[in-house]
Amino acid sequence: METGYITTPFGRRPMTLALIKRQVKTEQAVTIRSVDKWRVFRDIGDARSRLGLQDRALAVLNALLSFFPAAELDGEKNLIVFPSNAQLSARANGIAGTTLRKCLGALVEAGVIIRKDSPNGKRYARKGDEGNIEDAYGFSLAPLLARASEFAALAQDVAAEQRRFRVMKDRLTIVRRDVRKLITVGMEENLPGDWAAAEACFVEIVGRFARRPTLRDLMTSLDEMSLLHEEVTRMLETQEEITKSDGNDIAYGCHIQNSNTESHNEFEPRFEKKQGEKPEPNKLAGRKDEPEVFPLSMVLRACPEIVPYGPGGSIVSWRDMMSAAVTVRSMLGVSPSAYEEACEVMGQMGSAIAIACILERTGHINSAGGYLRDLTAKARRGEFSLAPMLFAALRASGMPSRVSA
């Protein structure tokens, strides 16, 4: 095999620095050893997504390898194959000429083969007196020999990623099923807790599932769904504690019924308009309905810094949360108009959550008002959702990671 000489493509095909580097790297990496050409082909097929190759390009590579007579690629042998386009097309299941040229270009670009063009661009070989090939023009298979270990490593990495993908997908399916059924239990049994908010949060997370998710997408969705699972479990555990407490009170004759619908025994009061009830005076006309609702306890665990700004230094209801947000809004220098616009687009509860999240990251935000206006503009265009922001704050608050590969 010839080494130490850089070849350039025939005709109008350009020569690039990347092609030069690949040729030099290939020549330096080739050693006197041999590899099974079909094993390398399988590795390239497994790693095709990393190499940017499509199935048709693999079919063309398969055809090229079929023109190399030996089963193994050896550094001491001529590694150039020189079939015509017609021969390649016949062995590549009749692929069209235009597609064939694109596939050959993709293989060259991926560094799988190297062109060695003749003076007139034709592919042929010259043989010596003893019938051995002295010079050949076509496609060099030397990169397959030089990068065999690299292709094998890529294939193993892709296989490991696919295994992680399947594991993450299975975990997400199980957690999603568990959350769905636990919320259903809470709603059907009319248990204390903001189950409507948990339902809305569940729908929000599921609604952002990608049709063709990547491993990162699955890990993010699993993390968020796991956090919601923990919140739902907390609500059920609270109900269990209330039940035990009520049982003890009955046993000792100390059980007291409370007909106050706003009792703090309710896990999280909800703002639902009852029949015949007048609208609350602090809700402005024309405000957008709350598009995203999350359990208040989840919001407070994600954004604990806002708690001291509630009435009496605590937050026990969404009314307290919105009151605290107004106080924090003024403290952060967010103008009333910016907050008013946010309420119109994201709703009062959504705006309160946004303010709480901004407060958590106040050291990293130069202008809280400008940041809120930017979020509002994105929300108006449908490009922003509170859920990722809230879950990011929840993770940053010190919650342990639930995703492991």
Tab-separated table of C-alpha atoms in Angstrom:
chain	number	residue	atom	x	y	z
A	1	MET	CA	0.000	0.000	0.000
A	2	GLU	CA	1.295	3.432	-0.915
A	3	THR	CA	1.815	5.858	1.949
A	4	GLY	CA	3.276	9.283	2.442
A	5	TYR	CA	1.462	10.945	-0.458
A	6	ILE	CA	-1.688	13.075	-0.228
A	7	THR	CA	-4.069	12.685	-3.147
A	8	THR	CA	-6.654	15.197	-4.303
A	9	PRO	CA	-10.036	14.486	-5.931
A	10	PHE	CA	-10.574	14.696	-9.674
A	11	GLY	CA	-12.582	17.407	-11.394
A	12	ARG	CA	-14.601	20.000	-9.518
A	13	ARG	CA	-14.717	18.099	-6.263
A	14	PRO	CA	-12.942	20.361	-3.747
A	15	MET	CA	-10.102	19.412	-1.451
A	16	THR	CA	-10.575	20.399	2.165
A	17	LEU	CA	-8.309	20.603	5.171
A	18	ALA	CA	-10.428	17.927	6.844
A	19	LEU	CA	-9.739	15.502	3.987
A	20	ILE	CA	-6.013	16.227	4.215
A	21	LYS	CA	-6.009	15.573	7.948
A	22	ARG	CA	-7.898	12.287	7.474
A	23	GLN	CA	-5.398	11.066	4.890
A	24	VAL	CA	-2.433	11.967	7.070
A	25	LYS	CA	-4.027	10.405	10.139
A	26	THR	CA	-4.865	7.239	8.213
A	27	GLU	CA	-1.336	6.849	6.870
A	28	GLN	CA	0.162	7.364	10.314
A	29	ALA	CA	-2.245	4.952	12.003
A	30	VAL	CA	-1.969	2.029	9.585
A	31	THR	CA	0.294	-0.696	10.964
A	32	ILE	CA	1.212	-4.134	9.663
A	33	ARG	CA	-1.756	-6.024	10.960
A	34	SER	CA	-5.037	-7.324	9.645
A	35	VAL	CA	-8.711	-7.024	10.600
A	36	ASP	CA	-11.849	-8.791	9.478
A	37	LYS	CA	-13.478	-6.431	6.994
A	38	TRP	CA	-16.992	-7.595	7.842
A	39	ARG	CA	-16.442	-7.098	11.552
A	40	VAL	CA	-15.377	-3.518	10.879
A	41	PHE	CA	-18.420	-3.128	8.637
A	42	ARG	CA	-20.714	-4.282	11.458
A	43	ASP	CA	-19.085	-1.827	13.860
A	44	ILE	CA	-19.601	1.017	11.400
A	45	GLY	CA	-23.220	-0.054	10.975
A	46	ASP	CA	-23.777	0.003	14.741
A	47	ALA	CA	-22.085	3.406	15.032
A	48	ARG	CA	-23.658	4.926	11.906
A	49	SER	CA	-25.550	7.580	13.895
A	50	ARG	CA	-22.256	8.874	15.307
A	51	LEU	CA	-20.657	8.867	11.852
A	52	GLY	CA	-23.580	10.574	10.138
A	53	LEU	CA	-24.249	7.684	7.763
A	54	GLN	CA	-27.588	6.484	6.436
A	55	ASP	CA	-28.583	2.932	5.570
A	56	ARG	CA	-28.001	3.492	1.850
A	57	ALA	CA	-24.434	4.607	2.501
A	58	LEU	CA	-23.896	1.348	4.390
A	59	ALA	CA	-25.254	-0.576	1.395
A	60	VAL	CA	-22.689	1.161	-0.820
A	61	LEU	CA	-19.901	0.387	1.671
A	62	ASN	CA	-21.012	-3.236	1.679
A	63	ALA	CA	-20.758	-3.252	-2.113
A	64	LEU	CA	-17.275	-1.707	-2.008
A	65	LEU	CA	-16.075	-4.350	0.447
A	66	SER	CA	-17.407	-7.085	-1.794
A	67	PHE	CA	-14.889	-5.986	-4.458
A	68	PHE	CA	-12.002	-6.607	-2.077
A	69	PRO	CA	-11.156	-10.280	-2.598
A	70	ALA	CA	-9.773	-11.158	0.851
A	71	ALA	CA	-11.811	-11.508	4.010
A	72	GLU	CA	-9.245	-9.517	5.972
A	73	LEU	CA	-7.785	-6.079	5.404
A	74	ASP	CA	-4.011	-6.253	5.609
A	75	GLY	CA	-1.655	-3.281	5.734
A	76	GLU	CA	0.816	-5.023	3.426
A	77	LYS	CA	-1.708	-5.482	0.643
A	78	ASN	CA	-3.229	-3.074	-1.832
A	79	LEU	CA	-6.397	-1.715	-0.174
A	80	ILE	CA	-7.820	0.109	-3.174
A	81	VAL	CA	-10.956	-1.134	-4.922
A	82	PHE	CA	-11.861	0.250	-8.335
A	83	PRO	CA	-15.384	-0.812	-9.415
A	84	SER	CA	-17.292	1.324	-11.872
A	85	ASN	CA	-20.487	3.075	-10.831
A	86	ALA	CA	-22.494	0.536	-12.811
A	87	GLN	CA	-20.869	-2.358	-10.945
A	88	LEU	CA	-21.367	-0.636	-7.601
A	89	SER	CA	-25.010	0.096	-8.363
A	90	ALA	CA	-25.624	-3.550	-9.306
A	91	ARG	CA	-24.169	-4.810	-6.021
A	92	ALA	CA	-25.933	-2.099	-4.000
A	93	ASN	CA	-29.415	-3.335	-4.950
A	94	GLY	CA	-29.710	-1.135	-8.048
A	95	ILE	CA	-29.199	2.181	-6.282
A	96	ALA	CA	-29.622	5.221	-8.557
A	97	GLY	CA	-26.524	6.978	-9.864
A	98	THR	CA	-27.260	10.292	-8.111
A	99	THR	CA	-27.857	8.556	-4.804
A	100	LEU	CA	-24.740	6.438	-5.294
A	101	ARG	CA	-22.572	9.534	-5.694
A	102	LYS	CA	-24.102	11.120	-2.580
A	103	CYS	CA	-23.451	7.976	-0.573
A	104	LEU	CA	-19.845	7.777	-1.737
A	105	GLY	CA	-19.403	11.416	-0.741
A	106	ALA	CA	-20.884	10.676	2.692
A	107	LEU	CA	-18.475	7.768	3.196
A	108	VAL	CA	-15.538	9.977	2.260
A	109	GLU	CA	-16.769	12.776	4.523
A	110	ALA	CA	-17.139	10.343	7.430
A	111	GLY	CA	-13.551	9.188	6.942
A	112	VAL	CA	-14.543	5.611	6.139
A	113	ILE	CA	-12.916	5.556	2.691
A	114	ILE	CA	-10.468	7.800	0.817
A	115	ARG	CA	-10.626	8.705	-2.841
A	116	LYS	CA	-7.593	8.016	-4.996
A	117	ASP	CA	-8.568	9.435	-8.346
A	118	SER	CA	-6.744	8.773	-11.605
A	119	PRO	CA	-5.667	11.580	-13.980
A	120	ASN	CA	-8.947	11.271	-15.913
A	121	GLY	CA	-11.167	10.337	-12.947
A	122	LYS	CA	-11.631	6.744	-14.101
A	123	ARG	CA	-11.178	3.787	-11.759
A	124	TYR	CA	-8.737	1.122	-12.876
A	125	ALA	CA	-5.590	-0.771	-11.902
A	126	ARG	CA	-2.251	-1.417	-13.594
A	127	LYS	CA	-0.622	-4.798	-13.191
A	128	GLY	CA	3.048	-5.680	-13.395
A	129	ASP	CA	4.742	-8.441	-15.371
A	130	GLU	CA	3.917	-10.981	-12.673
A	131	GLY	CA	0.252	-10.044	-12.609
A	132	ASN	CA	0.418	-8.149	-9.337
A	133	ILE	CA	-1.332	-4.789	-9.039
A	134	GLU	CA	1.304	-2.068	-9.147
A	135	ASP	CA	-0.989	0.930	-9.106
A	136	ALA	CA	-4.725	1.352	-8.635
A	137	TYR	CA	-7.170	4.238	-8.719
A	138	GLY	CA	-10.534	4.167	-6.961
A	139	PHE	CA	-11.382	4.056	-3.253
A	140	SER	CA	-8.900	3.214	-0.535
A	141	LEU	CA	-10.168	1.025	2.311
A	142	ALA	CA	-7.165	1.960	4.453
A	143	PRO	CA	-9.308	3.979	6.940
A	144	LEU	CA	-11.169	0.772	7.825
A	145	LEU	CA	-7.876	-0.758	8.895
A	146	ALA	CA	-6.507	2.367	10.545
A	147	ARG	CA	-9.703	3.207	12.480
A	148	ALA	CA	-10.896	-0.325	13.241
A	149	SER	CA	-10.428	0.063	17.000
A	150	GLU	CA	-12.081	3.499	16.908
A	151	PHE	CA	-15.119	2.145	15.075
A	152	ALA	CA	-15.328	-0.739	17.571
A	153	ALA	CA	-15.250	1.693	20.494
A	154	LEU	CA	-17.968	3.827	18.895
A	155	ALA	CA	-20.132	0.747	18.361
A	156	GLN	CA	-19.715	-0.287	22.004
A	157	ASP	CA	-20.559	3.228	23.161
A	158	VAL	CA	-23.712	3.279	21.043
A	159	ALA	CA	-24.732	-0.149	22.372
A	160	ALA	CA	-24.222	1.048	25.963
A	161	GLU	CA	-26.271	4.166	25.254
A	162	GLN	CA	-29.068	2.064	23.786
A	163	ARG	CA	-29.086	-0.066	26.932
A	164	ARG	CA	-29.289	3.057	29.089
A	165	PHE	CA	-32.067	4.337	26.846
A	166	ARG	CA	-34.107	1.177	27.352
A	167	VAL	CA	-33.525	1.266	31.117
A	168	MET	CA	-34.580	4.926	31.354
A	169	LYS	CA	-37.633	4.297	29.200
A	170	ASP	CA	-38.733	1.367	31.369
A	171	ARG	CA	-38.231	3.398	34.541
A	172	LEU	CA	-40.183	6.324	33.135
A	173	THR	CA	-43.038	4.021	32.119
A	174	ILE	CA	-43.252	2.575	35.627
A	175	VAL	CA	-43.065	5.928	37.437
A	176	ARG	CA	-45.615	7.443	35.073
A	177	ARG	CA	-47.983	4.539	35.719
A	178	ASP	CA	-47.505	4.813	39.484
A	179	VAL	CA	-48.121	8.567	39.568
A	180	ARG	CA	-51.199	8.247	37.384
A	181	LYS	CA	-52.766	5.596	39.600
A	182	LEU	CA	-51.848	7.294	42.877
A	183	ILE	CA	-53.426	10.562	41.734
A	184	THR	CA	-56.529	8.641	40.671
A	185	VAL	CA	-56.772	7.095	44.136
A	186	GLY	CA	-56.480	10.494	45.798
A	187	MET	CA	-59.154	12.044	43.584
A	188	GLU	CA	-61.610	9.140	43.644
A	189	GLU	CA	-61.316	8.699	47.420
A	190	ASN	CA	-61.624	12.472	47.900
A	191	LEU	CA	-58.508	12.502	50.095
A	192	PRO	CA	-57.191	15.781	51.519
A	193	GLY	CA	-54.619	17.387	49.266
A	194	ASP	CA	-54.402	19.408	46.102
A	195	TRP	CA	-54.977	16.504	43.745
A	196	ALA	CA	-56.179	18.771	40.938
A	197	ALA	CA	-52.813	20.522	41.032
A	198	ALA	CA	-50.987	17.189	41.007
A	199	GLU	CA	-53.133	16.132	38.038
A	200	ALA	CA	-52.312	19.337	36.174
A	201	CYS	CA	-48.609	18.881	36.890
A	202	PHE	CA	-48.770	15.294	35.623
A	203	VAL	CA	-50.467	16.412	32.405
A	204	GLU	CA	-47.850	19.157	31.998
A	205	ILE	CA	-44.949	16.707	32.268
A	206	VAL	CA	-46.533	14.146	29.945
A	207	GLY	CA	-47.435	16.878	27.456
A	208	ARG	CA	-43.744	17.698	27.024
A	209	PHE	CA	-42.730	14.142	26.150
A	210	ALA	CA	-40.905	14.133	22.819
A	211	ARG	CA	-42.216	11.870	20.059
A	212	ARG	CA	-38.691	10.606	19.437
A	213	PRO	CA	-36.933	11.244	22.729
A	214	THR	CA	-33.198	11.203	23.221
A	215	LEU	CA	-31.554	9.710	26.294
A	216	ARG	CA	-31.291	13.211	27.771
A	217	ASP	CA	-35.013	13.789	27.160
A	218	LEU	CA	-35.866	10.562	28.980
A	219	MET	CA	-33.603	11.391	31.913
A	220	THR	CA	-35.165	14.844	32.278
A	221	SER	CA	-38.710	13.475	32.096
A	222	LEU	CA	-37.867	10.700	34.553
A	223	ASP	CA	-36.381	13.182	36.999
A	224	GLU	CA	-39.453	15.409	36.838
A	225	MET	CA	-41.901	12.514	37.098
A	226	SER	CA	-39.953	11.092	40.052
A	227	LEU	CA	-40.183	14.433	41.847
A	228	LEU	CA	-43.937	14.468	41.266
A	229	HIS	CA	-44.131	10.879	42.506
A	230	GLU	CA	-42.428	11.965	45.715
A	231	GLU	CA	-44.896	14.832	46.121
A	232	VAL	CA	-47.901	12.582	45.578
A	233	THR	CA	-46.469	10.087	48.036
A	234	ARG	CA	-46.099	12.879	50.601
A	235	MET	CA	-49.767	13.758	50.147
A	236	LEU	CA	-50.772	10.141	50.721
A	237	GLU	CA	-48.491	9.857	53.746
A	238	THR	CA	-50.074	13.019	55.157
A	239	GLN	CA	-53.488	11.390	54.758
A	240	GLU	CA	-52.183	8.301	56.560
A	241	GLU	CA	-50.920	10.435	59.436
A	242	ILE	CA	-54.259	12.265	59.641
A	243	THR	CA	-56.105	8.942	59.684
A	244	LYS	CA	-53.920	7.617	62.499
A	245	SER	CA	-54.322	10.861	64.422
A	246	ASP	CA	-58.107	10.767	64.029
A	247	GLY	CA	-58.130	7.151	65.168
A	248	ASN	CA	-56.190	8.029	68.308
A	249	ASP	CA	-58.484	10.953	69.040
A	250	ILE	CA	-61.532	8.711	68.768
A	251	ALA	CA	-59.927	6.127	71.019
A	252	TYR	CA	-59.361	8.729	73.717
A	253	GLY	CA	-62.662	10.490	73.160
A	254	CYS	CA	-60.942	13.612	71.973
A	255	HIS	CA	-62.035	13.692	68.324
A	256	ILE	CA	-63.410	17.091	67.302
A	257	GLN	CA	-65.158	17.619	63.986
A	258	ASN	CA	-64.342	20.817	62.172
A	259	SER	CA	-66.736	22.013	59.527
A	260	ASN	CA	-64.492	24.892	58.475
A	261	THR	CA	-63.756	24.256	54.796
A	262	GLU	CA	-60.630	26.404	55.012
A	263	SER	CA	-59.169	24.434	57.891
A	264	HIS	CA	-55.425	23.891	57.709
A	265	ASN	CA	-56.114	20.148	57.822
A	266	GLU	CA	-56.597	20.618	54.089
A	267	PHE	CA	-53.197	19.887	52.616
A	268	GLU	CA	-53.393	22.696	50.044
A	269	PRO	CA	-56.477	24.921	49.609
A	270	ARG	CA	-57.555	25.382	46.018
A	271	PHE	CA	-59.056	28.424	44.381
A	272	GLU	CA	-62.260	27.012	42.931
A	273	LYS	CA	-65.243	29.218	42.320
A	274	LYS	CA	-68.275	27.784	44.075
A	275	GLN	CA	-71.786	28.115	42.712
A	276	GLY	CA	-73.143	31.564	43.482
A	277	GLU	CA	-69.840	32.803	44.881
A	278	LYS	CA	-68.700	36.266	43.815
A	279	PRO	CA	-65.296	36.652	42.209
A	280	GLU	CA	-62.522	37.607	44.583
A	281	PRO	CA	-61.777	41.316	44.425
A	282	ASN	CA	-58.044	40.768	43.877
A	283	LYS	CA	-58.642	38.817	40.678
A	284	LEU	CA	-58.651	41.245	37.785
A	285	ALA	CA	-61.060	40.921	34.911
A	286	GLY	CA	-59.605	39.495	31.745
A	287	ARG	CA	-56.894	37.535	33.517
A	288	LYS	CA	-55.884	34.307	31.848
A	289	ASP	CA	-57.021	31.131	33.570
A	290	GLU	CA	-54.241	29.437	35.516
A	291	PRO	CA	-52.605	27.275	32.770
A	292	GLU	CA	-50.219	25.420	35.046
A	293	VAL	CA	-50.949	24.405	38.618
A	294	PHE	CA	-48.520	22.668	40.935
A	295	PRO	CA	-48.903	21.422	44.497
A	296	LEU	CA	-48.035	24.300	46.808
A	297	SER	CA	-45.807	22.098	48.948
A	298	MET	CA	-43.742	21.251	45.848
A	299	VAL	CA	-43.331	24.941	45.014
A	300	LEU	CA	-42.242	25.772	48.562
A	301	ARG	CA	-39.716	22.933	48.627
A	302	ALA	CA	-38.291	24.188	45.334
A	303	CYS	CA	-38.317	27.861	46.415
A	304	PRO	CA	-37.984	28.053	50.210
A	305	GLU	CA	-36.584	31.623	50.111
A	306	ILE	CA	-40.049	33.083	49.531
A	307	VAL	CA	-41.585	31.558	52.679
A	308	PRO	CA	-40.517	34.322	55.130
A	309	TYR	CA	-42.237	36.930	52.945
A	310	GLY	CA	-45.671	35.390	53.485
A	311	PRO	CA	-48.194	36.842	55.953
A	312	GLY	CA	-46.857	36.241	59.438
A	313	GLY	CA	-43.609	34.873	58.033
A	314	SER	CA	-45.133	31.694	56.591
A	315	ILE	CA	-47.078	30.441	53.572
A	316	VAL	CA	-49.932	27.998	54.121
A	317	SER	CA	-52.126	28.699	51.089
A	318	TRP	CA	-51.945	29.960	47.535
A	319	ARG	CA	-53.402	33.252	48.774
A	320	ASP	CA	-50.366	33.605	51.044
A	321	MET	CA	-48.091	32.624	48.149
A	322	MET	CA	-49.467	35.320	45.862
A	323	SER	CA	-49.247	37.897	48.640
A	324	ALA	CA	-45.610	36.981	49.240
A	325	ALA	CA	-44.915	37.231	45.492
A	326	VAL	CA	-46.181	40.816	45.445
A	327	THR	CA	-43.840	41.686	48.323
A	328	VAL	CA	-40.880	39.963	46.670
A	329	ARG	CA	-41.725	41.595	43.350
A	330	SER	CA	-41.289	45.015	44.921
A	331	MET	CA	-38.121	43.960	46.727
A	332	LEU	CA	-36.538	42.661	43.490
A	333	GLY	CA	-37.326	45.885	41.660
A	334	VAL	CA	-39.864	44.339	39.278
A	335	SER	CA	-42.203	47.061	38.081
A	336	PRO	CA	-45.957	46.726	38.674
A	337	SER	CA	-46.527	46.769	34.896
A	338	ALA	CA	-44.117	43.874	34.341
A	339	TYR	CA	-45.808	41.811	37.045
A	340	GLU	CA	-49.272	42.760	35.769
A	341	GLU	CA	-48.333	41.571	32.279
A	342	ALA	CA	-46.962	38.316	33.701
A	343	CYS	CA	-50.239	37.719	35.555
A	344	GLU	CA	-52.217	38.281	32.367
A	345	VAL	CA	-50.137	35.734	30.448
A	346	MET	CA	-49.155	33.144	33.075
A	347	GLY	CA	-51.939	33.677	35.623
A	348	GLN	CA	-51.544	34.843	39.207
A	349	MET	CA	-50.306	31.525	40.542
A	350	GLY	CA	-47.961	31.053	37.614
A	351	SER	CA	-46.512	34.526	38.104
A	352	ALA	CA	-46.058	33.857	41.819
A	353	ILE	CA	-44.115	30.685	40.986
A	354	ALA	CA	-41.972	32.595	38.488
A	355	ILE	CA	-41.176	35.269	41.092
A	356	ALA	CA	-40.289	32.576	43.639
A	357	CYS	CA	-37.930	30.901	41.165
A	358	ILE	CA	-36.331	34.255	40.288
A	359	LEU	CA	-35.789	34.917	44.005
A	360	GLU	CA	-33.942	31.595	44.302
A	361	ARG	CA	-31.596	32.639	41.479
A	362	THR	CA	-31.381	36.332	42.302
A	363	GLY	CA	-27.597	36.143	42.592
A	364	HIS	CA	-27.363	34.978	38.969
A	365	ILE	CA	-29.869	37.421	37.441
A	366	ASN	CA	-28.838	40.999	36.688
A	367	SER	CA	-32.331	42.393	36.182
A	368	ALA	CA	-35.265	40.551	37.727
A	369	GLY	CA	-37.742	42.791	35.910
A	370	GLY	CA	-36.140	42.232	32.523
A	371	TYR	CA	-35.907	38.506	33.189
A	372	LEU	CA	-39.615	38.320	34.083
A	373	ARG	CA	-40.565	40.300	30.970
A	374	ASP	CA	-38.494	37.900	28.860
A	375	LEU	CA	-40.259	34.889	30.415
A	376	THR	CA	-43.626	36.559	29.851
A	377	ALA	CA	-42.836	37.216	26.185
A	378	LYS	CA	-41.772	33.597	25.702
A	379	ALA	CA	-44.904	32.361	27.487
A	380	ARG	CA	-47.066	34.533	25.240
A	381	ARG	CA	-45.444	32.891	22.197
A	382	GLY	CA	-45.887	29.432	23.723
A	383	GLU	CA	-42.129	28.980	24.125
A	384	PHE	CA	-41.992	28.869	27.929
A	385	SER	CA	-43.363	26.495	30.532
A	386	LEU	CA	-43.113	26.849	34.286
A	387	ALA	CA	-42.537	23.132	34.842
A	388	PRO	CA	-38.874	22.934	33.710
A	389	MET	CA	-38.083	26.091	35.680
A	390	LEU	CA	-39.751	24.742	38.819
A	391	PHE	CA	-38.165	21.299	38.547
A	392	ALA	CA	-34.754	22.875	38.003
A	393	ALA	CA	-35.248	24.894	41.196
A	394	LEU	CA	-36.375	21.749	42.984
A	395	ARG	CA	-33.215	19.917	41.945
A	396	ALA	CA	-31.042	22.907	42.852
A	397	SER	CA	-32.617	23.137	46.312
A	398	GLY	CA	-30.679	20.075	47.367
A	399	MET	CA	-33.001	17.273	46.276
A	400	PRO	CA	-30.927	14.153	45.526
A	401	SER	CA	-30.790	13.039	41.923
A	402	ARG	CA	-33.117	10.171	41.109
A	403	VAL	CA	-31.682	9.300	37.720
A	404	SER	CA	-28.784	6.889	37.470
A	405	ALA	CA	-27.595	5.141	34.338
